[in-house]
Coordinates of C-alpha atoms and ligand atoms in Angstrom, one line a residue:
M1 CA -3.5 25.6 27.3
A2 CA -2.8 24.2 23.8
Y3 CA 0.2 21.9 23.4
R4 CA 3.0 23.6 21.5
T5 CA 6.6 22.6 22.4
P6 CA 7.6 19.0 21.9
P7 CA 10.4 17.9 24.1
E8 CA 13.7 16.4 22.9
I9 CA 13.0 12.7 23.2
K10 CA 15.4 10.8 25.3
T11 CA 13.2 8.4 27.2
V12 CA 10.3 6.4 25.7
G13 CA 7.5 4.7 27.6
V14 CA 5.8 1.8 25.9
I15 CA 2.5 0.6 27.3
G16 CA 1.7 -3.0 26.6
A17 CA 4.4 -5.6 26.3
G18 CA 2.7 -7.8 23.7
T19 CA 3.7 -8.5 20.1
M20 CA 3.8 -4.8 19.1
G21 CA 4.8 -3.1 22.4
A22 CA 7.8 -5.4 22.9
G23 CA 8.9 -4.8 19.3
I24 CA 8.5 -1.0 19.6
A25 CA 10.5 -1.0 22.8
Q26 CA 13.3 -2.9 21.0
V27 CA 13.3 -0.4 18.2
A28 CA 13.7 2.5 20.6
A29 CA 16.4 0.8 22.7
Q30 CA 18.3 -0.1 19.6
A31 CA 18.3 3.5 18.6
G32 CA 20.0 4.4 21.9
L33 CA 17.0 5.7 23.9
N34 CA 16.0 4.7 27.4
V35 CA 12.9 2.7 27.5
V36 CA 10.3 1.9 30.1
L37 CA 8.1 -1.0 29.1
F38 CA 4.9 -1.3 31.2
D39 CA 2.3 -4.1 31.2
L40 CA -0.4 -5.1 33.6
S41 CA 0.7 -8.7 33.2
S42 CA 4.0 -9.7 34.7
E43 CA 4.1 -12.8 32.4
A44 CA 3.9 -10.4 29.4
L45 CA 6.9 -8.5 30.7
E46 CA 8.9 -11.7 31.2
R47 CA 8.0 -12.9 27.7
A48 CA 9.1 -9.5 26.3
D49 CA 12.4 -9.7 28.1
K50 CA 13.0 -13.3 26.8
G51 CA 12.0 -12.3 23.3
L52 CA 14.3 -9.3 23.3
R53 CA 17.3 -11.5 24.5
A54 CA 16.5 -14.1 21.9
S55 CA 16.2 -11.5 19.1
M56 CA 19.5 -9.8 20.2
D57 CA 21.3 -13.1 20.5
M58 CA 20.4 -13.8 16.8
L59 CA 21.4 -10.3 15.8
V60 CA 24.8 -10.6 17.6
E61 CA 25.3 -14.0 16.0
R62 CA 24.6 -12.4 12.5
G63 CA 27.1 -9.6 13.3
K64 CA 24.4 -6.9 13.2
F65 CA 25.2 -5.8 16.8
S66 CA 28.2 -6.4 19.1
A67 CA 27.7 -8.2 22.5
A68 CA 28.5 -4.8 24.2
E69 CA 25.8 -3.1 22.1
A70 CA 23.3 -5.8 23.1
D71 CA 24.2 -5.3 26.7
G72 CA 23.6 -1.6 26.3
I73 CA 20.2 -2.4 24.9
Y74 CA 19.3 -4.6 27.9
T75 CA 20.5 -1.9 30.3
R76 CA 18.4 0.8 28.5
T77 CA 15.3 -1.4 28.6
N78 CA 13.4 -1.2 31.9
Y79 CA 10.4 -3.2 32.8
A80 CA 7.6 -1.8 35.0
S81 CA 4.5 -3.0 36.6
E82 CA 3.4 0.4 37.8
L83 CA 2.2 3.0 35.3
Q84 CA 3.8 5.7 37.4
A85 CA 7.2 4.4 36.0
V86 CA 6.6 6.3 32.7
A87 CA 6.1 9.6 34.5
S88 CA 9.3 11.2 33.3
C89 CA 9.1 9.8 29.7
D90 CA 9.2 12.4 26.9
L91 CA 7.1 10.1 24.7
V92 CA 4.7 7.4 25.7
V93 CA 3.6 4.9 23.0
E94 CA 0.5 2.8 23.7
A95 CA 0.2 -0.7 22.3
I96 CA -2.5 -2.3 24.4
V97 CA -5.8 -4.1 23.6
E98 CA -7.7 -2.6 20.6
R99 CA -10.6 -1.1 22.5
L100 CA -11.5 2.6 22.4
D101 CA -12.8 2.9 26.0
I102 CA -9.7 1.1 27.4
K103 CA -7.3 3.2 25.4
Q104 CA -9.1 6.4 26.3
K105 CA -8.9 5.5 30.0
L106 CA -5.2 4.8 29.7
F107 CA -4.5 8.1 28.0
C108 CA -6.5 10.0 30.7
D109 CA -4.4 8.3 33.4
L110 CA -1.2 9.2 31.4
E111 CA -2.3 12.8 31.2
E112 CA -2.4 12.9 35.0
I113 CA 1.0 11.2 35.4
C114 CA 3.2 12.6 32.6
A115 CA 4.7 16.1 32.1
P116 CA 2.3 18.4 30.1
E117 CA 4.7 18.6 27.1
A118 CA 5.3 14.8 26.9
I119 CA 4.0 13.4 23.6
L120 CA 1.4 10.6 23.7
A121 CA 1.1 8.2 20.8
T122 CA -1.0 5.2 20.0
N123 CA -0.1 2.2 17.8
T124 CA -3.8 1.5 17.0
S125 CA -4.4 0.1 13.6
S126 CA -8.1 0.7 13.4
I127 CA -9.4 3.2 16.0
S128 CA -9.7 6.9 15.1
I129 CA -6.9 9.0 16.6
T130 CA -9.5 11.8 16.8
A131 CA -11.8 9.6 18.8
I132 CA -9.1 8.5 21.3
G133 CA -8.0 12.2 21.6
A134 CA -11.5 13.3 22.4
A135 CA -11.2 12.0 25.9
L136 CA -8.1 14.0 26.6
K137 CA -7.8 17.4 28.2
D138 CA -5.2 18.2 25.6
P139 CA -5.7 16.2 22.5
A140 CA -3.1 18.2 20.6
R141 CA -0.4 16.1 22.2
L142 CA -1.8 12.8 20.9
A143 CA -0.9 11.2 17.5
G144 CA -0.9 7.8 15.9
L145 CA 2.5 6.0 15.6
H146 CA 1.6 3.0 13.7
F147 CA 4.2 0.3 13.4
F148 CA 3.9 -2.9 11.3
N149 CA 4.6 -6.4 12.6
P150 CA 7.3 -7.3 13.4
A151 CA 8.2 -3.7 14.4
P152 CA 12.0 -4.2 14.6
I153 CA 12.0 -5.5 11.0
M154 CA 9.2 -3.7 9.1
K155 CA 10.4 -0.3 7.8
L156 CA 7.2 1.6 7.7
V157 CA 5.8 3.8 10.5
E158 CA 2.6 5.8 9.7
V159 CA 2.5 9.0 11.8
I160 CA -1.2 9.9 12.1
K161 CA -2.6 13.3 12.7
G162 CA -6.0 13.4 14.5
L163 CA -8.2 16.4 14.0
A164 CA -6.8 18.1 17.1
T165 CA -3.2 16.8 16.9
D166 CA -0.6 19.6 16.9
V167 CA 1.5 19.7 13.7
S168 CA 4.7 20.0 15.8
V169 CA 3.8 16.6 17.4
V170 CA 3.5 15.0 14.0
E171 CA 6.8 16.5 12.8
T172 CA 8.6 15.4 16.0
L173 CA 7.4 11.9 15.5
L174 CA 8.3 11.8 11.8
T175 CA 11.9 13.0 12.6
L176 CA 12.2 10.6 15.5
A177 CA 11.0 7.5 13.5
K178 CA 13.3 8.5 10.6
G179 CA 16.2 8.6 13.1
W180 CA 15.3 5.1 14.1
G181 CA 15.9 4.0 10.6
K182 CA 12.3 3.8 9.6
V183 CA 10.4 5.1 6.6
A184 CA 8.1 7.5 8.3
V185 CA 5.0 8.7 6.5
A186 CA 2.5 11.3 7.6
A187 CA -1.2 10.4 7.3
K188 CA -4.5 11.9 8.3
S189 CA -6.7 10.0 10.8
S190 CA -9.1 8.0 8.6
P191 CA -10.1 4.3 8.5
G192 CA -7.2 2.1 7.7
F193 CA -4.9 5.1 7.5
I194 CA -2.8 4.5 4.3
V195 CA -1.7 0.8 4.1
N196 CA -4.7 -0.9 5.6
R197 CA -7.0 1.1 3.3
V198 CA -5.0 1.1 0.0
A199 CA -4.2 -2.6 0.3
R200 CA -7.8 -3.7 0.5
P201 CA -8.2 -4.4 -3.3
F202 CA -5.1 -6.7 -3.2
Y203 CA -7.2 -9.2 -1.2
A204 CA -10.6 -8.2 -2.5
E205 CA -9.9 -8.6 -6.2
G206 CA -8.1 -11.9 -5.7
L207 CA -11.0 -13.2 -3.7
R208 CA -13.5 -11.9 -6.3
L209 CA -11.6 -13.5 -9.1
A210 CA -11.5 -16.9 -7.3
E211 CA -15.3 -16.6 -6.5
E212 CA -16.0 -15.9 -10.2
G213 CA -13.9 -18.9 -11.2
V214 CA -11.5 -16.9 -13.3
A215 CA -8.7 -18.9 -11.8
E216 CA -8.0 -21.0 -8.7
P217 CA -6.3 -19.4 -5.7
A218 CA -2.9 -21.0 -6.3
R219 CA -2.9 -19.8 -9.9
I220 CA -3.9 -16.3 -8.9
D221 CA -1.1 -16.3 -6.2
T222 CA 1.4 -17.5 -8.9
L223 CA 0.4 -14.9 -11.4
M224 CA 0.6 -12.1 -8.8
R225 CA 4.1 -13.2 -7.9
E226 CA 5.5 -14.2 -11.3
A227 CA 3.8 -11.6 -13.5
G228 CA 2.8 -8.9 -10.9
G229 CA 6.1 -9.0 -9.1
F230 CA 4.5 -9.1 -5.6
R231 CA 6.3 -11.1 -2.9
M232 CA 3.2 -13.2 -2.1
G233 CA -0.2 -13.6 -3.7
P234 CA -3.4 -12.7 -1.9
F235 CA -4.3 -16.2 -0.7
E236 CA -0.9 -17.2 0.6
L237 CA -0.6 -13.8 2.3
T238 CA -4.1 -13.9 4.0
D239 CA -3.3 -17.5 5.1
L240 CA -0.2 -16.0 6.8
I241 CA -1.9 -13.0 8.3
G242 CA -4.9 -15.2 9.4
Q243 CA -8.2 -15.2 7.5
D244 CA -10.0 -14.0 10.6
V245 CA -7.6 -11.1 11.1
N246 CA -7.7 -10.0 7.5
Y247 CA -11.5 -10.4 7.3
A248 CA -11.9 -8.3 10.5
V249 CA -9.8 -5.5 9.1
T250 CA -11.8 -5.6 5.8
C251 CA -15.1 -5.5 7.8
S252 CA -13.8 -2.6 10.0
V253 CA -12.7 -0.5 6.9
F254 CA -16.0 -1.3 5.1
D255 CA -18.1 -0.2 8.1
S256 CA -16.0 2.8 8.8
Y257 CA -16.5 4.0 5.2
Y258 CA -20.3 3.6 5.6
Q259 CA -20.5 0.4 3.5
D260 CA -18.8 1.8 0.5
P261 CA -19.0 -1.1 -2.0
R262 CA -15.3 -0.6 -2.8
F263 CA -14.5 -2.3 0.5
K264 CA -17.1 -5.0 0.5
P265 CA -15.9 -8.1 2.4
S266 CA -15.8 -11.4 0.6
L267 CA -18.3 -14.3 1.3
M268 CA -15.6 -16.7 0.3
Q269 CA -13.4 -15.5 3.0
K270 CA -16.2 -15.5 5.5
E271 CA -16.9 -19.2 4.7
L272 CA -13.2 -19.9 5.7
V273 CA -13.5 -17.9 8.9
D274 CA -16.8 -19.7 9.8
A275 CA -15.1 -23.1 9.1
G276 CA -12.2 -22.2 11.4
W277 CA -9.9 -22.5 8.4
L278 CA -7.8 -19.5 9.4
G279 CA -4.6 -20.2 7.5
R280 CA -1.2 -21.3 8.7
K281 CA -2.1 -20.9 12.4
S282 CA -4.9 -23.4 12.2
G283 CA -3.2 -25.7 9.7
R284 CA -5.6 -25.0 6.9
G285 CA -6.8 -21.9 5.0
F286 CA -6.8 -21.6 1.2
Y287 CA -3.9 -24.0 1.5
S288 CA -3.3 -27.0 3.8
Y289 CA -0.2 -26.9 5.9
A290 CA 1.9 -29.8 6.9
E291 CA 4.6 -28.8 9.4
G292 CA 4.0 -25.1 8.8
K293 CA 4.6 -25.4 5.1
P294 CA 1.8 -25.2 2.4
V295 CA 1.1 -28.5 0.7
S296 CA 2.1 -27.5 -2.8
A297 CA -0.7 -27.2 -5.3
N298 CA -0.1 -29.0 -8.6
L299 CA -0.8 -26.2 -11.1
E300 CA -1.2 -27.1 -14.7
W301 CA -0.4 -24.6 -17.4
D302 CA -1.5 -24.7 -20.9
E303 CA 0.3 -27.5 -22.7
I304 CA 2.1 -26.6 -25.8
R305 CA 0.4 -28.6 -28.4
F306 CA 1.2 -26.4 -31.3
G307 CA 2.3 -28.5 -34.3
G308 CA 3.7 -26.1 -36.8
V309 CA 6.4 -23.5 -36.7
F310 CA 5.0 -20.3 -35.3
N311 CA 5.6 -17.0 -36.9
I312 CA 5.0 -13.4 -35.9
S313 CA 4.1 -11.3 -38.9
S314 CA 4.2 -7.9 -37.4
A315 CA 4.2 -5.9 -34.2
V316 CA 3.2 -2.4 -33.1
E317 CA 5.5 -1.3 -30.3
S318 CA 3.8 0.7 -27.5
A319 CA 5.7 1.7 -24.3
A320 CA 3.8 -1.0 -22.4
I321 CA 4.8 -3.9 -24.6
K322 CA 8.3 -2.8 -25.7
P323 CA 10.0 -5.0 -23.1
L324 CA 8.1 -8.0 -24.4
L325 CA 9.1 -7.3 -28.0
D326 CA 12.7 -6.9 -26.9
R327 CA 12.6 -10.2 -25.1
I328 CA 11.1 -11.9 -28.2
E329 CA 13.8 -10.6 -30.4
A330 CA 16.5 -11.4 -27.9
R331 CA 15.3 -15.0 -28.0
G332 CA 16.0 -15.0 -31.7
I333 CA 12.4 -14.8 -32.8
E334 CA 12.0 -12.7 -35.8
I335 CA 9.5 -9.8 -35.9
P336 CA 9.5 -8.9 -39.6
S337 CA 7.8 -5.6 -39.2
R338 CA 8.1 -3.6 -35.9
T339 CA 6.6 -0.1 -35.9
E340 CA 5.9 2.3 -33.1
G341 CA 2.3 3.1 -32.0
V342 CA 0.1 4.0 -29.1
D343 CA -1.8 0.7 -29.1
G344 CA 0.7 -2.1 -28.9
E345 CA -0.1 -5.5 -30.6
I346 CA 1.6 -8.6 -31.9
Q347 CA 0.2 -10.2 -35.0
F348 CA 0.7 -14.0 -35.4
N349 CA 0.8 -16.1 -38.5
K350 CA -2.4 -18.1 -37.7
G351 CA -4.3 -14.8 -37.3
A352 CA -4.0 -14.1 -33.5
T353 CA -3.7 -10.5 -32.4
L354 CA -2.1 -10.3 -29.0
V355 CA -2.9 -7.1 -27.0
L356 CA -2.7 -5.9 -23.4
T357 CA -6.0 -6.1 -21.6
N358 CA -8.0 -2.9 -21.6
G359 CA -10.5 -4.0 -18.9
Q360 CA -13.1 -5.3 -21.4
T361 CA -13.8 -9.0 -21.7
T362 CA -12.1 -10.4 -24.8
L363 CA -15.5 -11.3 -26.1
E364 CA -16.7 -7.6 -25.8
R365 CA -13.5 -6.2 -27.3
S366 CA -13.2 -8.6 -30.2
L367 CA -16.9 -7.9 -31.1
E368 CA -16.1 -4.1 -30.9
E369 CA -13.0 -4.4 -32.9
A370 CA -14.5 -7.0 -35.3
N371 CA -11.6 -9.3 -34.7
P372 CA -12.6 -12.8 -33.3
L373 CA -8.9 -13.8 -33.1
L374 CA -8.1 -11.1 -30.5
I375 CA -6.2 -12.4 -27.5
Q376 CA -5.7 -10.3 -24.4
M377 CA -2.8 -10.7 -22.1
D378 CA -2.5 -9.7 -18.5
L379 CA -0.3 -6.9 -17.1
A380 CA 3.2 -7.8 -16.0
L381 CA 5.4 -5.6 -13.8
D382 CA 8.2 -6.4 -16.3
Y383 CA 7.5 -8.3 -19.5
G384 CA 11.2 -8.6 -19.9
S385 CA 11.4 -11.0 -16.9
C386 CA 7.9 -12.3 -16.0
E387 CA 7.6 -16.1 -15.6
S388 CA 3.9 -16.6 -16.1
L389 CA 1.0 -14.8 -17.7
A390 CA -2.8 -15.1 -18.0
L391 CA -4.4 -14.8 -21.4
S392 CA -8.1 -14.6 -22.5
T393 CA -9.7 -15.3 -25.8
H394 CA -13.0 -15.1 -27.7
P395 CA -14.9 -18.3 -26.7
E396 CA -14.8 -19.5 -30.3
C397 CA -11.1 -18.7 -30.9
P398 CA -9.7 -21.8 -32.7
E399 CA -7.3 -23.8 -30.6
E400 CA -4.5 -23.6 -33.1
V401 CA -4.7 -19.8 -33.0
W402 CA -4.3 -19.3 -29.3
R403 CA -1.8 -22.2 -29.0
E404 CA 0.5 -20.4 -31.4
V405 CA 0.6 -17.5 -28.9
C406 CA 1.3 -19.9 -26.0
A407 CA 4.0 -21.6 -28.0
M408 CA 5.8 -18.2 -28.4
F409 CA 5.6 -17.5 -24.6
D410 CA 6.8 -21.1 -24.0
L411 CA 9.9 -20.3 -26.0
L412 CA 10.5 -17.2 -23.8
G413 CA 10.1 -19.3 -20.7
V414 CA 6.8 -17.8 -19.7
K415 CA 4.0 -20.2 -18.6
T416 CA 0.6 -19.2 -19.9
R417 CA -3.0 -20.1 -19.1
V418 CA -6.1 -19.1 -20.9
V419 CA -8.4 -18.2 -18.0
K420 CA -12.1 -17.5 -17.9
D421 CA -12.9 -14.4 -19.9
M422 CA -13.7 -11.8 -17.2
P423 CA -12.6 -8.1 -17.4
G424 CA -9.1 -7.0 -16.6
L425 CA -7.7 -10.5 -16.1
V426 CA -5.8 -11.0 -12.8
V427 CA -2.8 -8.6 -12.4
M428 CA -4.3 -5.7 -14.4
R429 CA -7.6 -5.8 -12.5
T430 CA -5.9 -6.0 -9.1
V431 CA -3.2 -3.3 -9.8
S432 CA -5.7 -0.9 -11.4
M433 CA -7.9 -1.2 -8.3
L434 CA -4.9 -0.7 -6.0
I435 CA -3.9 2.4 -8.1
N436 CA -7.5 3.7 -7.8
E437 CA -7.5 3.3 -4.0
A438 CA -4.1 5.0 -3.8
A439 CA -5.5 7.8 -6.0
D440 CA -8.5 8.2 -3.7
A441 CA -6.3 8.3 -0.6
L442 CA -4.5 11.2 -2.4
H443 CA -7.7 12.8 -3.4
Y444 CA -9.0 12.9 0.2
G445 CA -5.7 14.2 1.5
I446 CA -4.8 11.1 3.6
A447 CA -1.2 11.5 2.5
D448 CA 0.8 12.9 -0.4
A449 CA 1.8 10.8 -3.5
E450 CA 5.3 10.1 -2.3
G451 CA 4.0 9.1 1.2
I452 CA 1.4 6.7 -0.3
D453 CA 3.9 5.0 -2.6
A454 CA 6.6 4.8 0.1
A455 CA 4.0 3.3 2.6
M456 CA 2.9 0.6 0.2
Q457 CA 6.5 -0.3 -0.7
S458 CA 7.8 -0.4 2.8
G459 CA 4.7 -1.4 4.7
V460 CA 3.6 -4.3 2.5
N461 CA 6.6 -4.7 0.2
Y462 CA 4.8 -3.8 -3.1
P463 CA 7.2 -4.1 -6.0
A464 CA 6.6 -0.5 -7.1
G465 CA 4.9 2.6 -5.9
L466 CA 1.3 2.4 -7.1
L467 CA 1.0 6.0 -8.3
A468 CA 4.4 5.7 -10.1
W469 CA 3.1 2.5 -11.7
A470 CA 0.0 4.4 -12.9
D471 CA 2.3 7.0 -14.5
K472 CA 4.2 4.2 -16.2
L473 CA 1.0 2.7 -17.7
G474 CA -0.5 6.1 -18.3
T475 CA -3.3 7.4 -16.1
A476 CA -5.6 7.5 -19.2
Y477 CA -5.0 3.7 -19.7
V478 CA -5.6 2.8 -16.1
A479 CA -8.8 4.9 -16.1
D480 CA -9.9 3.2 -19.3
V481 CA -9.4 -0.3 -17.7
L482 CA -11.4 0.7 -14.7
D483 CA -14.2 2.3 -16.7
N484 CA -14.5 -0.8 -18.8
I485 CA -14.6 -3.1 -15.7
N486 CA -17.2 -0.7 -14.2
L487 CA -19.3 -0.8 -17.3
F488 CA -19.2 -4.6 -17.3
Y489 CA -20.2 -5.1 -13.7
G490 CA -22.3 -1.9 -13.2
D491 CA -20.9 -2.0 -9.6
D492 CA -20.0 1.1 -7.8
R493 CA -17.0 -0.8 -6.5
Y494 CA -15.1 0.0 -9.7
R495 CA -16.0 3.7 -9.9
L496 CA -13.0 6.0 -10.7
S497 CA -11.4 8.1 -8.0
P498 CA -11.7 11.8 -9.0
A499 CA -7.9 12.0 -8.6
L500 CA -7.5 9.5 -11.4
S501 CA -10.4 10.5 -13.7
Q502 CA -9.3 14.1 -13.7
R503 CA -5.7 13.3 -14.6
A504 CA -6.9 10.7 -17.2
L505 CA -8.7 13.4 -19.2
I506 CA -5.3 14.7 -20.3
D507 CA -3.2 11.6 -19.5
A508 CA -1.4 13.6 -16.8
P509 CA 0.9 11.8 -14.4
F510 CA 0.7 11.8 -10.6
Y511 CA 4.3 12.9 -10.4
P512 CA 5.1 16.0 -12.5
G513 CA 7.7 15.1 -15.0
N514 CA 6.8 11.4 -15.3
S515 CA 5.9 10.2 -18.7
H516 CA 5.2 6.8 -20.2
Ligands
LIG1 P1 -1.0 -8.2 22.2 O1 -2.3 -8.9 22.7 O2 0.1 -9.0 21.7 O3 -0.5 -7.3 23.4 C1 -1.2 -6.4 24.2 C2 -0.6 -6.3 25.5 O4 -1.2 -5.2 26.2 C3 -0.8 -7.5 26.4 O5 0.5 -7.9 26.9 C4 -1.7 -7.1 27.6 O6 -1.3 -7.7 28.8 C5 -1.4 -5.6 27.6 N1 -2.5 -4.8 28.1 C6 -3.8 -4.9 27.8 N2 -4.5 -3.9 28.4 C7 -3.6 -3.1 29.1 C8 -3.6 -2.0 29.9 N3 -4.8 -1.4 30.2 N4 -2.5 -1.5 30.4 C9 -1.3 -2.1 30.2 N5 -1.2 -3.2 29.4 C10 -2.3 -3.7 28.9 O7 -1.5 -7.1 21.2 P2 -0.6 -6.5 19.9 O8 -0.8 -7.4 18.7 O9 0.7 -6.2 20.4 O10 -1.5 -5.2 19.6 C11 -1.4 -4.0 20.4 C12 -1.9 -2.8 19.7 O11 -1.1 -2.7 18.4 C13 -3.3 -2.9 19.2 O12 -3.9 -1.6 19.3 C14 -3.3 -3.4 17.8 O13 -4.4 -3.0 17.1 C15 -2.0 -2.7 17.3 N6 -1.3 -3.3 16.2 C16 -1.1 -4.6 16.1 C17 -0.5 -5.2 15.0 C18 -0.2 -6.6 14.9 O14 0.1 -7.1 13.8 N7 -0.4 -7.4 16.0 C19 0.1 -4.3 13.9 C20 -0.1 -2.9 14.2 C21 -0.8 -2.4 15.2

């Protein structure tokens, strides 16, 4: 009989008391539910109990919970070494070892033990929900409930529908997770779900840029933080996650999508894994760590060796560069002629024309526009506050010409660096690829636009929703950038998602009503 009536959830069973299971149990107990935490290993249960008490002590100390509330949480959390203990749970969440056969066996056992209407959920991050469900008599009751580490802190929960999952199960879990204070987003069972799929280019483009010698890892990290507005750059973040873990997720997504070049793993990262340079946990990754802290890299920026007084002669204000022009004027730098236009540019006294990168190399673009003094700048989340920026020039651009541009940025408090002339610079290339992946997840119905944007903001702390960011830049602009990168490399990796190319034809936004 097909599963149809989800129960009211009062008691939650959690299977596996490791990193994730212990965290999920804490989330449920904090929300006032009774929890039964089961593990085969009694040491794991003891560790979970100690961990919960340490975490609650800290929360009580910080005034987030009273001592009485903490006691309530301990009372509601029960530890079990017999699976039978979860028999009366309304929901059972599995967080055991990441192996299909072992998970299937567990869910078959749970089907025998639990009430037929009890919901079964898995916290798997890489195994198909549909595949796990295939072993069940009633796969309609199984869904993915994917928390992020650490579960009590990270806001996002992806609720994943397998092919056979009943919609009422997904809805019950979405409501439940929202009630626990989480951002709950519905997703379709597919490799990497939302976050682990859409985030791939964040790492992949950073690694590719470093492999191509566009800039060194520490500089890419700095630019992604100080211009892109991301909390961490790809190298510091993969050092934190573990190079082995990040590489394994990439390989898994790549294989699951039948070697789609968009997800191709990086040889540079594999070298690190082979060397055992796994990041913070091994003391060395892209950075070296002394006492858990990265040994700071001494980054040099372009020195300001501009002799004369620089002058801007004119500017065309597009929506994209308006905040930069406002910042220039607020600093007291005169822009004698400021007109509005679609293609923004700033014209300097020594002849430089500063423009936002369009995904062409500066050499290509300056030949096409017959302007050897063209200088492209990278994307910034907000030109009004960014602290560093990458630039690229024609190889024969005279030094005094580009240094005039650097001198202007210096006065604004923005560090600049002319990097190797490759398409899309650093932030624009990465963000365009992230947008493309978000668009593709939308195209294939993995989640809706709001869900994808919310997932990336609360699952990996992105500074803006990717599809909303695309609307701000203009879908036609983002598509143009990617088309230009694609043309340069001739690599299917940079092909446009139909969801982006179709909108780009008429510069339509992802969110109706958004304009740029
Ligand atoms: P972990 O290794 O910290 O804990 C797994 C626990 O499961 C261990 O305590 C082990 O004794 C227990 N266990 C193994 N087989 C069992 C069985 N048959 N019955 C009962 N207990 C069993 O693993 P972690 O990191 O907590 O991961 C658990 C699941 O969560 C995996 O599916 C993983 O892919 C997923 N996940 C992990 C994240 C992470 O950052 N660690 C993030 C999101 C999902």
